[in-house]
Amino acid sequence: MLRNYFKIAYRNLVKNKVYSFINIFGLAIGIATCLVITLIVKDELSYDRFNEKADRIVRIIFKANINGGKINESFVMPPTAQALKNDYPEVQQATRLRNFGTPRVVIGEKLFNDDPMAYVDANFFDVFTIPFLKGNPKTALIQPNCVVLSKAVAQKYFGNENPLGKVIYFRKGADAPAFKVTGLFDKIPSNSHFHFDLLGSMASDTEAKSTSWLTSNYFTYLLLTEGTDYKKLEAKLPATVEKYMGPQIIQAMGMSLSQFRTKGNELGLHLQKLTDIHFYSEGTNELEASGDIKYVYIFGAIALFMLLIACINFMNLSTAGASKRSKEVGVRKVLGSAKLELVRQFLMESLLLTSFALLLAMILVPLVLPIFNNLSGKNLSLDFAANPLTFVGLFIFGLAVGILAGSYPAFFLSSFKPIAVLKGRFVGSKKSIGLRSGLVVFQFCVSIFLIVGTTVVYQQLSYIQNKKLGYDKDQLLVLQNSWALGKNETVFRDELLKDSRVANITASPYRPAGPSNSNNSLAYPDNNEAQIMRTLQYGIDEQYIPTLGMQIIAGRNFNKDFASDSAGIIINEAAAKAFGWGNNAVGHNITRHNSFKKVYKVIGVVKDFHFKSLHESISPLLMVYENNWGLIVRVKTRDVSGLLTSMKSRWKSLGVDEPLEYAFMDELFAKTYVAEQKTGTILSLFSGLTLFISCLGLLGLATFKAEQ
């Protein structure tokens, strides 16, 4: 009987080539898309779960609300890790990580400057599961000036030589610190919330020994003992803040922590599960861009809709072609076939078509994954060898799709009355025609919904690109390593200013887009310590505001001829509002309180400009007059390539060993929103495929009607 089912199914498949092709191809695209999206969702949900002790690792974060200004930082103070390890037996290990950026690595005459590095504590590999290839992970980072390298970077630096014992330098010169290579690790998995190729010993970082509880720079992780409820440990942390931070607050602000809180302020340490960091982090200073759980839901819904639309096509075409098989059903029933046997026959045909579609989908997925990985920046793969259960999952998946797609046609076809169809009086019922029409309408409703959603995403991207930022990002050239010029930086700047293609130049490492120096500051207005708040601080020169095209709305800019400007300060509108001055900020005093107190006089107010992501509101900003490195050039020519050639020639003439590194401000700005751009592209792709499958089904129905 089973053999007969397959034989009839195969004959019908060959006989109706067009409908079979549309059914198989449409279903294959739907299944392939569903598989790709499943890989995306699986990858997103797997972040940091490769760590063997992931369920016991938490990160310490700092939250505060000072005079209405909310602070949410993903890093904490240097002594926090050791204090919690000492005070709470629930803490089995405490380890820290400090981002060191991409240092200039010098090996002989070779220079490398694009490999990310972090300082980590010696017990880092006891907490995180990172495959170690050479050296001892327990001792590799105990001593100062030691570093472990990823396999890829070691190959780049030393070729096939054994890297252990080799020495690397982080700049040229007799005083350049030498770091000894003491270990080699494979790589940090792609589904981690941080990625570094060089991990240096924390003992090399002098600030790591600081006892200050008022400055933050260290990402701190705790490995808890088994069975520990991290929420119960978190409830004990206010006592830690009172014990360690309280005395330093009294010393810094002249008030106790309780007095600080009675004024409506709040601060404290909190715990965050390692596996929650990727989706649920609210910090403004993450090591890498976080994910968004909403996109997981969106892509999951798209996968479901794509599969549903493909199944609807199958049902529509199967029921629409029922008249061709009505006499077959009549003859079978007259000869004694029961309805259940007919249902089995048609379900078998459905499963056969689904099997072909599944095989085609499994061929399509490996072909399109490289293209998709290039679009998304991921490294997805359908690896059957690594996970044999994938075969079982696909079998169950194919079985479920076959039953879902074939159940209605099977019951519909098996319900024909034999006498009526043998007399040739079969006419598709109004009910079945209405159902098919309803399913087609549903298909296109879903397609339109996805197209509208994609349009909204692209409008958002367009808004980001065309939003007035408060500064002019176009025609700004950022010289990223001008510090390498040393004392000749001023000479280089003066020579560039003589070039008619250069409009202006400012020296500052503080940039509103891309990599930038970051300097937080505690400040309060007019000697009123009760209004103390945390703000961001920029160090700029007198050319910064005009070079970046910002607008002074009150007071004046810095002037190098005014010696008093060393104690002057320019603030943004958000700071003026936060301090309660509104439009009358000029002339007021601001006390900046970090390691020492200094009083500044407000000489100007700059119009608010976006110096963080557009996802964040503009926060208070202080701008002080300082001599800095880091050049930003305002260009006034279309011959940018010619200007760059001239700049490189001048750079080389000053005897700098490093090549000139530069970037355009608008490009740095665009990189901030790469995730949104990738999401928009992927949504467009999936929306287009959904519409294509819907049109494919409509084509099949139209062809069938024309044939009738």
XYZ file of C-alpha atoms in Angstrom:
708
model
C 0.000 0.000 0.000
C 2.795 2.428 0.929
C 4.518 1.664 -2.362
C 1.314 2.474 -4.230
C 1.015 5.805 -2.376
C 4.512 6.789 -3.476
C 3.928 5.663 -7.053
C 0.720 7.706 -7.428
C 2.337 10.694 -5.715
C 5.319 10.577 -8.070
C 3.084 10.265 -11.161
C 1.050 13.303 -10.133
C 4.227 15.275 -9.443
C 5.580 14.524 -12.957
C 2.212 15.066 -14.630
C 1.735 18.547 -13.149
C 5.240 19.918 -13.567
C 4.363 23.616 -13.348
C 2.285 23.342 -10.189
C 4.808 20.945 -8.652
C 7.676 23.329 -9.408
C 5.822 26.324 -7.942
C 4.899 24.316 -4.855
C 8.393 22.901 -4.307
C 10.289 26.103 -5.145
C 8.021 28.355 -3.061
C 8.094 25.982 -0.116
C 11.901 25.602 -0.443
C 12.412 29.384 -0.254
C 10.114 29.563 2.758
C 11.926 26.719 4.533
C 15.380 28.108 3.612
C 14.452 31.555 4.944
C 13.081 29.971 8.094
C 16.333 28.033 8.577
C 18.481 31.152 8.080
C 16.401 33.141 10.546
C 16.566 30.233 13.002
C 20.371 30.403 12.763
C 20.226 34.173 13.420
C 17.975 33.779 16.447
C 20.043 30.880 17.772
C 23.236 32.933 17.418
C 21.703 35.948 19.171
C 20.345 33.851 22.048
C 23.678 32.042 22.496
C 25.703 35.130 23.470
C 28.197 34.383 26.275
C 26.689 30.932 26.842
C 29.865 29.259 25.569
C 31.348 29.941 29.018
C 31.152 26.746 31.059
C 30.205 28.737 34.180
C 27.968 31.257 32.409
C 25.046 30.618 34.763
C 27.221 31.662 37.733
C 28.895 34.760 36.266
C 27.528 38.261 36.921
C 28.834 41.713 36.080
C 28.869 44.622 38.509
C 27.340 47.834 37.175
C 27.023 51.302 38.694
C 23.746 53.224 38.718
C 23.083 56.681 40.097
C 20.548 59.473 39.995
C 22.156 62.768 40.949
C 19.933 65.832 40.807
C 17.797 64.180 38.159
C 20.777 63.164 36.028
C 20.775 59.403 35.546
C 24.053 57.505 35.374
C 24.185 53.908 34.181
C 27.734 52.642 33.741
C 28.856 49.163 32.809
C 32.209 49.598 34.543
C 32.983 50.282 38.193
C 35.786 51.424 40.495
C 39.224 49.724 40.673
C 38.923 48.261 44.220
C 35.372 46.902 43.793
C 36.403 43.403 42.707
C 38.716 42.720 45.639
C 36.349 44.307 48.178
C 33.471 42.004 47.180
C 35.781 38.972 47.055
C 36.942 39.709 50.593
C 33.551 40.528 52.104
C 31.224 37.927 50.613
C 31.852 34.161 50.720
C 29.350 33.773 47.839
C 31.968 35.310 45.535
C 34.280 32.527 44.383
C 36.293 34.683 41.966
C 36.343 38.372 41.021
C 38.104 39.509 37.863
C 38.477 42.802 35.977
C 38.917 43.923 32.381
C 39.998 47.356 31.172
C 39.737 48.305 27.513
C 43.070 49.556 26.166
C 41.893 50.331 22.638
C 44.148 49.448 19.690
C 47.736 50.242 20.708
C 50.609 50.680 18.258
C 52.516 47.398 18.424
C 56.146 47.560 17.312
C 58.046 44.368 16.443
C 61.427 45.109 14.937
C 60.744 47.420 12.015
C 57.104 46.327 11.683
C 54.209 48.373 12.994
C 50.711 47.041 13.759
C 47.905 49.283 14.963
C 44.550 47.597 14.467
C 44.439 44.842 17.086
C 42.236 45.458 20.154
C 43.799 44.993 23.586
C 42.590 44.850 27.178
C 44.221 44.577 30.573
C 42.830 41.650 32.562
C 43.453 40.161 36.000
C 45.543 37.005 36.344
C 42.448 34.897 37.143
C 40.602 35.981 33.985
C 40.832 32.520 32.396
C 39.487 30.911 35.584
C 36.237 32.809 35.072
C 35.854 32.858 31.279
C 36.132 29.804 29.022
C 38.590 30.871 26.334
C 40.573 28.036 24.661
C 44.249 28.305 25.688
C 46.746 26.826 23.216
C 50.190 27.527 24.696
C 51.452 28.586 28.092
C 49.802 28.251 31.479
C 46.531 30.229 31.761
C 46.804 30.333 35.570
C 50.244 31.985 35.627
C 50.537 33.721 32.229
C 49.327 37.114 33.490
C 50.590 37.269 37.062
C 53.699 39.370 36.405
C 53.695 42.959 35.036
C 54.426 43.534 31.353
C 53.112 40.168 30.222
C 50.703 39.618 27.362
C 48.860 36.684 25.783
C 47.952 36.763 22.087
C 45.237 35.260 19.937
C 46.380 32.649 17.437
C 45.551 34.926 14.483
C 47.548 37.875 15.842
C 50.514 35.696 16.801
C 50.586 34.420 13.220
C 50.489 38.002 11.947
C 53.265 39.182 14.285
C 55.649 36.207 14.220
C 54.595 33.967 11.327
C 55.098 30.284 12.110
C 57.576 30.929 14.926
C 56.702 30.000 18.503
C 55.459 33.297 20.036
C 56.160 32.339 23.667
C 59.048 34.353 25.085
C 58.946 36.916 22.264
C 58.888 40.613 23.159
C 56.610 43.279 21.711
C 56.712 47.061 22.217
C 53.821 49.497 22.253
C 55.777 52.375 20.750
C 59.248 53.201 19.494
C 61.955 54.727 21.609
C 64.252 53.793 24.476
C 61.488 54.304 27.040
C 58.955 52.109 25.200
C 57.467 49.460 27.537
C 58.393 45.895 26.566
C 55.788 43.145 27.000
C 56.746 39.470 27.046
C 54.434 36.991 25.297
C 53.511 34.346 27.898
C 50.532 32.616 26.304
C 48.514 31.907 23.196
C 44.742 31.461 22.990
C 42.670 30.258 20.052
C 40.163 33.099 19.757
C 37.305 34.613 21.702
C 34.074 33.137 20.268
C 32.041 35.414 18.022
C 29.029 35.227 20.345
C 30.828 37.041 23.161
C 30.070 40.579 24.383
C 33.782 41.456 24.105
C 36.561 40.620 21.635
C 40.279 41.264 22.098
C 43.377 39.890 20.393
C 45.847 40.994 23.063
C 45.273 40.491 26.792
C 47.848 42.233 28.983
C 48.454 41.649 32.679
C 46.470 43.993 34.925
C 49.630 44.317 37.030
C 50.964 46.514 34.190
C 48.189 49.074 34.716
C 49.186 51.475 37.490
C 45.616 52.772 37.951
C 44.423 49.242 38.767
C 45.974 49.622 42.234
C 43.954 52.769 42.962
C 41.784 52.778 46.092
C 39.409 55.442 44.736
C 35.697 54.653 44.812
C 34.834 57.809 42.859
C 36.386 56.964 39.480
C 35.304 54.124 37.194
C 37.059 52.330 34.356
C 37.038 48.607 35.117
C 34.562 46.046 33.803
C 34.224 43.735 36.797
C 32.838 40.188 36.837
C 32.048 37.839 39.726
C 32.003 34.048 39.633
C 29.515 32.996 42.291
C 29.508 29.735 44.207
C 27.032 27.115 43.032
C 23.481 27.684 44.187
C 23.971 31.386 44.919
C 21.020 33.652 44.125
C 22.618 36.760 42.669
C 19.602 38.855 43.672
C 20.221 38.066 47.348
C 23.865 39.093 46.944
C 22.782 42.291 45.187
C 20.598 43.147 48.203
C 23.769 43.247 50.349
C 25.663 45.698 48.121
C 24.294 48.926 49.705
C 26.347 47.981 52.778
C 29.451 47.811 50.558
C 28.722 51.264 49.144
C 28.269 52.632 52.676
C 31.465 50.976 53.913
C 33.842 51.940 51.123
C 32.308 54.763 49.111
C 30.712 56.622 52.020
C 33.957 57.920 53.624
C 35.291 59.116 50.259
C 32.034 60.961 49.540
C 32.365 62.764 52.883
C 35.925 63.726 51.993
C 35.034 64.833 48.466
C 31.681 66.542 49.054
C 31.639 67.386 52.725
C 28.453 65.389 53.326
C 27.634 61.852 54.395
C 26.049 59.323 52.090
C 22.784 59.568 54.018
C 22.786 63.379 53.643
C 23.531 62.917 49.953
C 20.497 60.650 49.656
C 18.158 62.906 51.643
C 18.594 65.490 48.865
C 16.904 63.097 46.429
C 20.106 61.553 45.095
C 20.865 57.863 44.836
C 23.803 55.704 43.827
C 24.718 52.081 44.156
C 26.182 48.886 42.767
C 24.010 46.332 40.981
C 24.513 42.900 39.440
C 23.743 41.809 35.904
C 23.750 38.205 34.657
C 26.425 37.544 32.044
C 23.856 36.060 29.666
C 21.710 39.220 29.930
C 24.436 41.637 28.836
C 23.912 41.292 25.079
C 20.179 42.029 25.121
C 19.411 43.882 28.319
C 22.368 46.143 29.036
C 21.442 49.786 29.599
C 24.997 51.062 30.053
C 26.292 53.910 27.917
C 29.846 52.580 27.690
C 29.611 48.965 26.567
C 32.652 47.215 25.138
C 30.691 46.463 21.953
C 27.311 47.319 20.508
C 24.563 45.398 22.287
C 21.776 43.450 20.641
C 18.077 44.132 20.866
C 15.635 41.425 21.913
C 12.948 43.154 19.812
C 14.793 42.138 16.646
C 14.754 38.506 17.771
C 10.974 38.709 18.072
C 10.711 40.480 14.695
C 12.865 37.933 12.876
C 11.041 35.085 14.607
C 7.723 36.495 13.388
C 9.116 36.871 9.853
C 10.244 33.227 9.853
C 6.792 32.116 10.972
C 5.044 34.276 8.371
C 7.357 33.131 5.573
C 6.684 29.481 6.362
C 2.969 30.135 6.746
C 2.788 31.909 3.385
C 4.647 29.044 1.684
C 2.216 26.553 3.250
C -0.741 28.688 2.144
C 0.557 28.559 -1.429
C 0.723 24.799 -1.180
C -2.843 24.527 0.122
C -4.185 26.975 -2.457
C -2.628 25.209 -5.417
C -3.601 21.768 -4.123
C -7.251 22.696 -3.556
C -7.421 24.741 -6.779
C -6.265 21.702 -8.781
C -8.835 19.458 -7.124
C -11.024 19.228 -10.244
C -8.224 17.403 -12.066
C -8.303 14.632 -9.479
C -12.003 14.510 -8.705
C -12.670 11.459 -10.924
C -9.670 9.696 -9.398
C -11.210 10.209 -5.968
C -14.624 9.037 -7.252
C -13.212 5.845 -8.755
C -11.224 5.053 -5.606
C -14.308 5.502 -3.429
C -16.478 3.346 -5.744
C -13.842 0.604 -5.597
C -14.019 0.660 -1.808
C -11.351 3.141 -0.639
C -12.172 4.584 2.752
C -11.821 8.279 3.404
C -8.914 7.648 5.807
C -6.986 5.838 3.073
C -7.460 8.787 0.723
C -6.315 11.183 3.435
C -3.171 9.076 3.820
C -2.629 9.113 0.050
C -2.818 12.889 -0.218
C -0.761 13.442 2.932
C 1.894 11.145 1.448
C 1.963 13.324 -1.681
C 2.295 16.384 0.503
C 5.180 14.829 2.454
C 6.911 13.850 -0.798
C 6.710 17.415 -2.119
C 7.863 18.741 1.255
C 10.833 16.358 1.205
C 11.910 17.692 -2.187
C 11.448 21.262 -0.906
C 13.474 20.482 2.231
C 16.316 19.002 0.174
C 16.316 22.053 -2.102
C 16.292 24.341 0.968
C 19.297 22.492 2.430
C 21.126 23.152 -0.849
C 20.102 26.822 -0.917
C 21.064 27.650 2.695
C 24.844 26.957 2.372
C 24.842 28.889 -0.915
C 23.231 32.029 0.518
C 24.847 32.000 3.989
C 28.166 33.587 2.817
C 26.198 36.435 1.228
C 24.061 36.808 4.318
C 27.094 36.693 6.645
C 28.629 39.504 4.620
C 25.454 41.568 5.053
C 24.962 40.864 8.750
C 28.568 40.700 9.931
C 27.909 37.299 11.483
C 29.568 33.928 10.938
C 26.598 31.585 10.641
C 26.879 28.034 9.329
C 24.672 24.970 8.968
C 27.142 22.474 10.416
C 25.677 18.954 10.489
C 28.948 17.356 11.606
C 29.209 19.562 14.699
C 25.603 18.915 15.681
C 24.145 15.596 14.419
C 20.842 16.404 16.132
C 20.308 18.942 13.357
C 19.263 16.063 11.085
C 16.660 14.953 13.592
C 15.417 18.514 13.950
C 15.148 18.965 10.179
C 13.287 15.647 9.834
C 10.754 16.669 12.471
C 10.561 20.129 10.907
C 9.885 18.670 7.423
C 7.288 16.291 8.824
C 5.497 19.131 10.599
C 5.536 21.366 7.486
C 4.279 18.508 5.305
C 1.372 17.777 7.616
C 0.587 21.501 8.060
C 0.639 22.184 4.304
C -1.096 18.981 3.243
C -3.727 18.460 5.918
C -6.433 20.728 4.476
C -5.996 19.603 0.823
C -6.037 15.959 1.999
C -9.327 16.307 3.859
C -10.761 18.528 1.107
C -9.976 16.104 -1.732
C -11.062 13.024 0.194
C -14.472 14.565 0.912
C -15.699 14.529 -2.741
C -18.960 12.633 -3.361
C -18.240 9.833 -5.872
C -21.560 9.886 -7.783
C -21.391 13.640 -8.406
C -17.795 13.680 -9.615
C -18.218 10.591 -11.841
C -21.156 12.302 -13.584
C -18.822 15.294 -14.191
C -20.793 17.612 -11.993
C -17.827 18.637 -9.815
C -17.691 22.374 -9.220
C -15.434 23.901 -6.587
C -17.562 24.860 -3.654
C -18.034 28.499 -2.756
C -16.585 27.667 0.637
C -13.287 26.420 -0.806
C -13.059 29.327 -3.257
C -13.731 31.783 -0.430
C -11.089 30.134 1.719
C -8.501 30.335 -1.073
C -9.309 34.002 -1.639
C -9.046 34.664 2.094
C -5.660 32.959 2.265
C -4.359 34.993 -0.695
C -5.571 38.195 0.968
C -3.837 37.113 4.187
C -0.591 36.501 2.282
C -0.550 39.972 0.813
C -1.582 41.581 4.099
C 1.484 40.029 5.719
C 3.672 41.125 2.797
C 2.346 44.688 2.965
C 2.863 44.731 6.736
C 6.525 43.725 6.302
C 7.032 46.270 3.522
C 5.571 49.028 5.700
C 7.839 47.932 8.570
C 10.872 48.015 6.292
C 9.868 51.467 5.033
C 9.702 52.712 8.624
C 13.213 51.355 9.293
C 14.573 53.103 6.195
C 12.839 56.340 7.155
C 14.533 56.070 10.537
C 17.911 55.573 8.838
C 17.190 58.537 6.578
C 16.294 60.601 9.649
C 19.623 59.653 11.246
C 21.574 60.612 8.133
C 19.802 63.951 7.673
C 19.296 64.918 11.316
C 20.769 68.290 12.266
C 23.440 67.361 14.770
C 24.421 70.788 16.037
C 27.735 70.534 14.183
C 28.721 70.090 10.535
C 30.139 66.569 10.042
C 30.849 67.032 6.323
C 34.297 67.992 5.036
C 35.889 67.196 8.424
C 39.097 65.174 8.310
C 40.215 63.516 11.565
C 43.946 62.785 11.865
C 43.829 59.861 14.260
C 47.500 59.517 15.193
C 48.808 63.088 15.043
C 50.162 62.529 18.572
C 53.009 60.585 16.905
C 54.377 63.951 15.693
C 55.168 64.954 19.270
C 56.470 68.514 19.388
C 56.176 68.736 15.607
C 52.381 68.546 15.758
C 52.189 72.344 15.961
C 54.631 72.666 13.045
C 52.520 70.254 10.982
C 49.331 72.172 11.815
C 50.869 75.530 10.865
C 52.055 74.135 7.531
C 48.588 72.770 6.765
C 46.984 76.139 7.530
C 49.065 77.666 4.734
C 47.342 75.317 2.256
C 44.426 77.071 0.512
C 42.482 73.797 0.569
C 42.331 73.875 4.391
C 39.730 76.122 6.038
C 40.570 75.562 9.706
C 42.232 73.161 12.157
C 41.619 72.359 15.809
C 43.676 70.241 18.194
C 41.531 67.998 20.387
C 41.100 64.247 20.954
C 37.427 64.820 21.821
C 35.203 64.028 18.850
C 31.400 63.923 18.622
C 31.533 60.807 16.395
C 33.737 57.736 16.316
C 36.549 56.898 18.753
C 37.023 59.724 21.224
C 38.631 60.545 24.526
C 36.139 60.350 27.372
C 36.446 62.273 30.610
C 33.700 62.306 33.229
C 33.624 65.064 35.791
C 31.745 65.823 39.026
C 30.603 69.427 39.027
C 28.238 71.733 40.886
C 27.093 75.349 40.284
C 27.871 78.468 42.342
C 29.419 76.640 45.328
C 26.186 74.703 45.849
C 27.459 71.169 46.529
C 23.905 69.947 46.948
C 23.509 70.274 43.166
C 26.525 68.157 42.322
C 26.135 66.071 39.159
C 28.214 63.960 36.858
C 28.935 65.459 33.447
C 31.097 64.755 30.429
C 34.054 67.066 29.897
C 35.840 68.058 26.676
C 39.271 69.648 26.487
C 39.342 71.985 23.464
C 41.169 74.966 21.976
C 39.808 78.217 20.590
C 39.422 76.739 17.076
C 37.307 73.742 18.083
C 33.876 75.384 17.928
C 34.381 77.217 14.595
C 36.121 74.217 12.985
C 33.245 71.882 13.798
C 30.648 74.459 12.803
C 29.037 74.781 16.235
C 27.074 77.813 17.369
C 27.700 79.992 20.424
C 24.271 81.188 21.614
C 25.413 83.168 24.640
C 28.718 84.712 25.705
C 31.833 84.070 23.664
C 34.353 81.458 22.538
C 37.791 80.904 24.089
C 40.497 83.389 23.095
C 44.199 82.538 23.272
C 44.995 86.184 24.051
C 42.969 86.051 27.285
C 45.051 84.448 30.051
C 41.958 84.240 32.243
C 40.384 81.738 29.859
C 42.390 78.964 31.542
C 39.797 79.307 34.296
C 36.931 79.826 31.841
C 34.421 77.207 30.785
C 31.906 76.798 27.962
C 28.842 74.652 28.586
C 26.067 73.316 26.378
C 22.381 74.188 26.717
C 21.680 70.917 28.529
C 24.209 71.825 31.241
C 22.780 75.344 31.603
C 19.328 73.849 32.073
C 20.559 71.158 34.487
C 22.284 73.762 36.659
C 19.098 75.823 36.699
C 20.428 78.863 34.810
C 18.400 78.605 31.607
C 19.417 81.421 29.247
C 21.448 83.296 31.873
C 24.405 80.978 32.447
C 27.221 83.387 31.477
C 29.005 84.767 34.537
C 28.075 81.918 36.880
C 30.678 79.655 38.470
C 31.110 75.905 38.140
C 33.230 73.904 40.571
C 34.730 70.800 39.011
C 35.473 68.160 41.618
C 37.626 65.192 40.642
C 40.927 64.481 42.368
C 41.052 68.215 43.173
C 38.689 71.180 43.122
C 38.863 73.920 40.540
C 36.433 76.787 40.032
C 35.592 77.931 36.502
C 33.645 80.917 35.244
C 31.107 80.335 32.484
C 32.104 82.480 29.504
C 29.861 80.957 26.860
C 27.033 78.572 26.043
C 27.173 76.427 22.919
C 24.035 75.232 21.177
C 23.293 71.581 22.001
C 24.984 69.123 19.654
C 24.846 65.344 19.542
C 28.073 63.839 20.864
C 26.582 60.410 21.587
C 24.255 58.104 19.697
C 20.956 59.618 18.590
C 19.343 56.896 20.694
C 20.435 58.899 23.754
C 19.294 62.348 24.796
C 21.864 65.157 24.899
C 23.440 65.257 28.358
C 25.273 68.118 30.145
C 28.722 68.861 28.697
C 31.568 71.040 29.994
C 34.273 72.369 27.660
C 37.537 73.613 29.173
C 40.474 75.369 27.521
C 43.396 72.932 27.214
C 46.351 72.241 24.968
C 45.729 68.871 23.356
C 46.946 66.458 20.708
C 44.710 65.172 17.926
C 43.986 67.267 14.831
C 40.612 67.810 13.153
C 40.840 69.561 9.777
C 38.042 71.478 8.032
C 38.531 70.961 4.276
C 37.318 73.382 1.590
C 38.152 71.593 -1.633
C 36.924 68.827 -3.896
C 40.510 67.769 -4.445
C 40.599 65.760 -1.232
C 42.905 63.100 -2.685
C 45.395 65.810 -3.688
C 45.235 67.329 -0.217
C 45.812 63.943 1.405
C 48.838 63.328 -0.832
C 50.256 66.691 0.244
C 49.553 65.957 3.913
C 51.293 62.581 3.716
C 54.321 64.228 2.108
C 54.514 66.854 4.884
C 54.023 64.116 7.492
C 56.892 62.051 6.103
C 59.181 65.083 5.910
C 58.919 65.462 9.698
C 60.598 62.089 10.195
C 57.626 60.169 11.597
C 58.006 56.400 11.324
C 54.278 55.735 11.518
C 52.040 56.246 8.478
C 49.417 58.980 8.677
C 46.055 57.636 9.827
C 42.928 59.575 8.966
C 39.169 59.238 8.730
C 36.277 61.468 7.711
C 33.861 62.547 10.434
C 30.782 61.640 8.392
C 32.140 58.107 7.947
C 32.792 57.808 11.681
C 29.244 59.002 12.306
C 27.814 56.427 9.871
C 29.715 53.594 11.598
C 27.777 54.339 14.789
C 24.617 53.106 13.074
C 25.986 50.102 11.182
C 23.718 47.769 13.175
C 20.603 49.704 12.100
C 21.777 49.733 8.471
C 22.378 45.978 8.482
C 18.994 45.351 10.081
C 17.316 47.514 7.442
C 19.034 45.596 4.642
C 18.095 42.204 6.122
C 14.481 43.271 6.662
C 14.316 44.452 3.049
C 15.639 41.114 1.848
C 13.144 39.096 3.861
C 10.257 41.391 2.940
C 11.134 41.009 -0.729
C 11.228 37.212 -0.390
C 7.841 37.233 1.352
C 6.334 39.270 -1.479
C 8.009 36.992 -4.042
C 6.510 33.837 -2.501
C 3.085 35.496 -2.337
C 3.314 36.466 -6.010
C 4.507 32.963 -6.858
C 1.350 31.527 -5.329
C -0.783 34.093 -7.138
C 0.934 33.170 -10.411
C 0.067 29.515 -9.827
C -3.581 30.329 -9.171
C -3.770 32.614 -12.214
C -2.197 29.929 -14.421
C -4.659 27.359 -13.157
C -7.653 29.661 -13.794
C -6.420 30.384 -17.312
C -6.105 26.634 -17.952
C -9.645 26.055 -16.708
